[in-house]
Amino acid sequence: MKKRLLLIVIYMAFISLGLPDSLLGAAWPSMFKTLNVPIHFAGIISMIVASGTVISSLFSARLIQRFGVATITTISVFLTALALLGFAHSENFIFICFLAIPLGLGAGCVDVALNNYVALHFRAIHMNWLHCFWGVGAAIGPILMARYLAMGQAWTQGYSMVGWFKWAWSLYCYCHFHYGSENRKIKMTTTIQNLSYL
């Protein structure tokens, strides 16, 4: 039962991971006017996020070995939450580019950490469901953004809502992984050998 609860938490983490991944595309038609930049500058933000994801993925093995999956997951979700809340309170393109760095770094770490953990401790079917739930988050993100825009509100409101959700989820992850009773039985750690493929 406790292992099943842990799996649900991991699935929810992947929904939260997918939420911001498609927000930019839905928000950009409004964002580029507010930021007063050319429409093709969306590619700059996307590439910064992608670069951060790749870089953090490459270094995640050492980080997981040192701090464990639970800590890396919690910090990564919190990092992406701060970046999204920063998006929501910024109308400067350069500042958003800086915020895209922690957004990518956090996404890359939690992606590798949870993928590796599920691959080692659960059946292959759960890995399929893991990525299915990422798709759920990626599908919900634009719907939420479109709802705010349709109501005549600014794109910042969509980012703010997702940011606060991820902040609340990072707090839950901290409490669940570090104070939950199941953490005594299931140690969310791994060894550097398990991540040697990186």
CSV table of C-alpha atoms in Angstrom, one decimal:
chain,number,residue,atom,x,y,z
A,1,MET,CA,0.0,0.0,0.0
A,2,LYS,CA,2.8,2.4,0.9
A,3,LYS,CA,4.7,1.6,-2.3
A,4,ARG,CA,1.5,2.3,-4.2
A,5,LEU,CA,1.1,5.7,-2.5
A,6,LEU,CA,4.7,6.5,-3.4
A,7,LEU,CA,3.9,5.6,-7.1
A,8,ILE,CA,0.9,7.9,-7.1
A,9,VAL,CA,3.2,10.7,-5.7
A,10,ILE,CA,5.6,10.1,-8.5
A,11,TYR,CA,2.8,10.1,-11.1
A,12,MET,CA,1.6,13.5,-9.7
A,13,ALA,CA,5.2,14.8,-9.9
A,14,PHE,CA,5.2,14.0,-13.6
A,15,ILE,CA,1.9,15.8,-14.1
A,16,SER,CA,3.5,18.9,-12.5
A,17,LEU,CA,6.6,18.3,-14.6
A,18,GLY,CA,4.5,18.5,-17.8
A,19,LEU,CA,2.4,21.5,-16.8
A,20,PRO,CA,4.9,24.3,-17.6
A,21,ASP,CA,6.3,22.6,-20.7
A,22,SER,CA,3.6,23.8,-23.0
A,23,LEU,CA,2.6,27.0,-21.3
A,24,LEU,CA,5.0,29.1,-23.4
A,25,GLY,CA,3.4,28.2,-26.7
A,26,ALA,CA,-0.1,29.0,-25.4
A,27,ALA,CA,0.9,32.3,-23.7
A,28,TRP,CA,3.4,33.6,-26.3
A,29,PRO,CA,0.9,35.3,-28.6
A,30,SER,CA,0.1,37.6,-25.7
A,31,MET,CA,3.6,37.5,-24.1
A,32,PHE,CA,5.6,38.9,-27.0
A,33,LYS,CA,3.4,42.0,-27.1
A,34,THR,CA,3.8,42.6,-23.4
A,35,LEU,CA,7.5,42.0,-23.6
A,36,ASN,CA,7.8,44.2,-26.7
A,37,VAL,CA,10.0,41.6,-28.5
A,38,PRO,CA,9.7,39.9,-32.0
A,39,ILE,CA,7.5,36.9,-32.1
A,40,HIS,CA,10.4,34.5,-33.0
A,41,PHE,CA,12.1,35.3,-29.6
A,42,ALA,CA,10.1,32.5,-28.1
A,43,GLY,CA,12.7,30.2,-29.5
A,44,ILE,CA,15.4,31.8,-27.3
A,45,ILE,CA,13.4,31.0,-24.2
A,46,SER,CA,12.7,27.5,-25.4
A,47,MET,CA,16.4,26.8,-26.1
A,48,ILE,CA,17.5,28.1,-22.7
A,49,VAL,CA,15.1,25.8,-21.0
A,50,ALA,CA,16.1,22.9,-23.1
A,51,SER,CA,19.8,23.6,-22.5
A,52,GLY,CA,19.2,23.7,-18.8
A,53,THR,CA,17.4,20.4,-18.9
A,54,VAL,CA,20.3,18.7,-20.8
A,55,ILE,CA,22.9,20.2,-18.5
A,56,SER,CA,21.2,19.1,-15.3
A,57,SER,CA,20.5,15.7,-16.8
A,58,LEU,CA,24.2,15.2,-17.4
A,59,PHE,CA,25.1,16.1,-13.8
A,60,SER,CA,22.1,14.4,-12.1
A,61,ALA,CA,24.0,11.2,-11.4
A,62,ARG,CA,26.4,12.8,-9.0
A,63,LEU,CA,23.7,14.9,-7.4
A,64,ILE,CA,21.4,11.9,-6.9
A,65,GLN,CA,24.3,9.9,-5.5
A,66,ARG,CA,25.1,12.6,-3.0
A,67,PHE,CA,21.7,13.8,-1.9
A,68,GLY,CA,19.3,11.0,-2.9
A,69,VAL,CA,16.2,11.0,-5.2
A,70,ALA,CA,13.8,12.4,-2.6
A,71,THR,CA,15.9,15.5,-1.9
A,72,ILE,CA,16.7,16.1,-5.6
A,73,THR,CA,13.0,15.8,-6.5
A,74,THR,CA,11.9,18.2,-3.8
A,75,ILE,CA,14.5,20.8,-4.7
A,76,SER,CA,13.9,20.5,-8.4
A,77,VAL,CA,10.1,21.0,-8.1
A,78,PHE,CA,10.7,24.0,-5.8
A,79,LEU,CA,13.2,25.4,-8.3
A,80,THR,CA,10.8,25.2,-11.2
A,81,ALA,CA,8.0,26.7,-9.0
A,82,LEU,CA,10.2,29.8,-8.2
A,83,ALA,CA,11.0,30.2,-11.9
A,84,LEU,CA,7.3,30.1,-12.9
A,85,LEU,CA,6.4,32.6,-10.2
A,86,GLY,CA,9.2,34.8,-11.5
A,87,PHE,CA,7.7,34.5,-15.0
A,88,ALA,CA,4.4,35.6,-13.5
A,89,HIS,CA,5.9,38.8,-12.1
A,90,SER,CA,8.1,39.8,-14.9
A,91,GLU,CA,7.5,41.9,-18.0
A,92,ASN,CA,11.1,42.0,-19.0
A,93,PHE,CA,12.4,39.6,-21.7
A,94,ILE,CA,16.0,39.4,-20.3
A,95,PHE,CA,14.7,38.6,-16.8
A,96,ILE,CA,12.5,35.8,-18.2
A,97,CYS,CA,15.6,34.4,-20.0
A,98,PHE,CA,17.4,34.2,-16.7
A,99,LEU,CA,14.4,32.6,-15.1
A,100,ALA,CA,14.4,30.0,-17.9
A,101,ILE,CA,17.7,28.7,-16.6
A,102,PRO,CA,16.4,27.3,-13.2
A,103,LEU,CA,13.2,26.2,-15.0
A,104,GLY,CA,15.3,23.9,-17.3
A,105,LEU,CA,17.7,22.8,-14.5
A,106,GLY,CA,14.9,21.8,-12.2
A,107,ALA,CA,13.0,19.9,-14.9
A,108,GLY,CA,16.0,18.0,-16.0
A,109,CYS,CA,17.0,16.8,-12.5
A,110,VAL,CA,13.5,15.6,-11.5
A,111,ASP,CA,13.0,13.9,-14.9
A,112,VAL,CA,16.2,11.8,-14.6
A,113,ALA,CA,15.8,11.1,-10.9
A,114,LEU,CA,12.2,9.8,-11.1
A,115,ASN,CA,12.7,7.9,-14.4
A,116,ASN,CA,15.7,6.1,-12.9
A,117,TYR,CA,13.9,5.3,-9.7
A,118,VAL,CA,10.8,3.9,-11.4
A,119,ALA,CA,13.0,1.9,-13.8
A,120,LEU,CA,14.8,0.3,-10.9
A,121,HIS,CA,12.0,-0.3,-8.5
A,122,PHE,CA,8.8,-0.8,-10.6
A,123,ARG,CA,7.6,-2.8,-13.6
A,124,ALA,CA,7.9,-1.5,-17.1
A,125,ILE,CA,4.2,-0.8,-17.3
A,126,HIS,CA,4.7,1.9,-14.6
A,127,MET,CA,7.3,3.6,-16.8
A,128,ASN,CA,4.8,3.8,-19.6
A,129,TRP,CA,2.2,5.4,-17.2
A,130,LEU,CA,4.8,7.7,-15.9
A,131,HIS,CA,5.2,9.4,-19.3
A,132,CYS,CA,1.5,9.2,-19.9
A,133,PHE,CA,1.0,11.4,-16.8
A,134,TRP,CA,3.6,13.8,-18.1
A,135,GLY,CA,1.4,14.1,-21.2
A,136,VAL,CA,-1.6,14.8,-19.0
A,137,GLY,CA,0.3,17.8,-17.4
A,138,ALA,CA,1.5,19.0,-20.8
A,139,ALA,CA,-2.2,18.9,-22.1
A,140,ILE,CA,-3.6,20.7,-19.0
A,141,GLY,CA,-1.1,23.5,-19.1
A,142,PRO,CA,-2.4,25.2,-22.3
A,143,ILE,CA,-6.0,24.7,-21.3
A,144,LEU,CA,-5.4,26.5,-18.1
A,145,MET,CA,-3.6,29.3,-19.9
A,146,ALA,CA,-6.3,29.6,-22.5
A,147,ARG,CA,-8.9,29.8,-19.8
A,148,TYR,CA,-7.2,32.9,-18.2
A,149,LEU,CA,-6.7,34.5,-21.6
A,150,ALA,CA,-10.3,33.9,-22.6
A,151,MET,CA,-11.5,35.6,-19.4
A,152,GLY,CA,-9.5,38.7,-20.4
A,153,GLN,CA,-6.8,38.2,-17.8
A,154,ALA,CA,-3.0,38.5,-18.5
A,155,TRP,CA,-0.8,35.6,-19.3
A,156,THR,CA,1.0,36.2,-16.0
A,157,GLN,CA,-2.1,34.8,-14.2
A,158,GLY,CA,-1.7,31.4,-15.9
A,159,TYR,CA,2.0,31.3,-15.0
A,160,SER,CA,1.2,32.3,-11.4
A,161,MET,CA,-1.4,29.6,-11.0
A,162,VAL,CA,0.9,26.9,-12.2
A,163,GLY,CA,3.8,28.3,-10.2
A,164,TRP,CA,1.8,28.3,-6.9
A,165,PHE,CA,0.6,24.7,-7.7
A,166,LYS,CA,4.2,23.6,-8.1
A,167,TRP,CA,5.2,25.4,-5.0
A,168,ALA,CA,2.5,23.6,-3.0
A,169,TRP,CA,3.5,20.3,-4.6
A,170,SER,CA,7.2,20.9,-3.6
A,171,LEU,CA,6.0,21.4,0.0
A,172,TYR,CA,4.0,18.2,-0.2
A,173,CYS,CA,7.0,16.3,-1.6
A,174,TYR,CA,9.2,17.6,1.2
A,175,CYS,CA,6.7,16.4,3.8
A,176,HIS,CA,6.0,13.1,2.1
A,177,PHE,CA,9.5,12.1,1.3
A,178,HIS,CA,11.2,13.3,4.5
A,179,TYR,CA,8.5,12.8,7.2
A,180,GLY,CA,6.3,10.1,5.7
A,181,SER,CA,6.3,6.7,7.4
A,182,GLU,CA,7.0,5.0,4.0
A,183,ASN,CA,10.3,6.8,3.8
A,184,ARG,CA,11.6,4.5,6.5
A,185,LYS,CA,10.9,1.5,4.4
A,186,ILE,CA,11.5,2.8,0.9
A,187,LYS,CA,14.8,4.7,0.7
A,188,MET,CA,14.6,6.9,-2.4
A,189,THR,CA,18.3,6.6,-3.0
A,190,THR,CA,20.4,5.0,-5.7
A,191,THR,CA,24.0,4.3,-6.5
A,192,ILE,CA,26.3,5.8,-9.1
A,193,GLN,CA,26.5,2.4,-10.8
A,194,ASN,CA,22.7,2.6,-11.4
A,195,LEU,CA,23.2,5.9,-13.2
A,196,SER,CA,26.4,4.9,-15.1
A,197,TYR,CA,24.6,5.1,-18.4
A,198,LEU,CA,24.8,8.9,-18.1
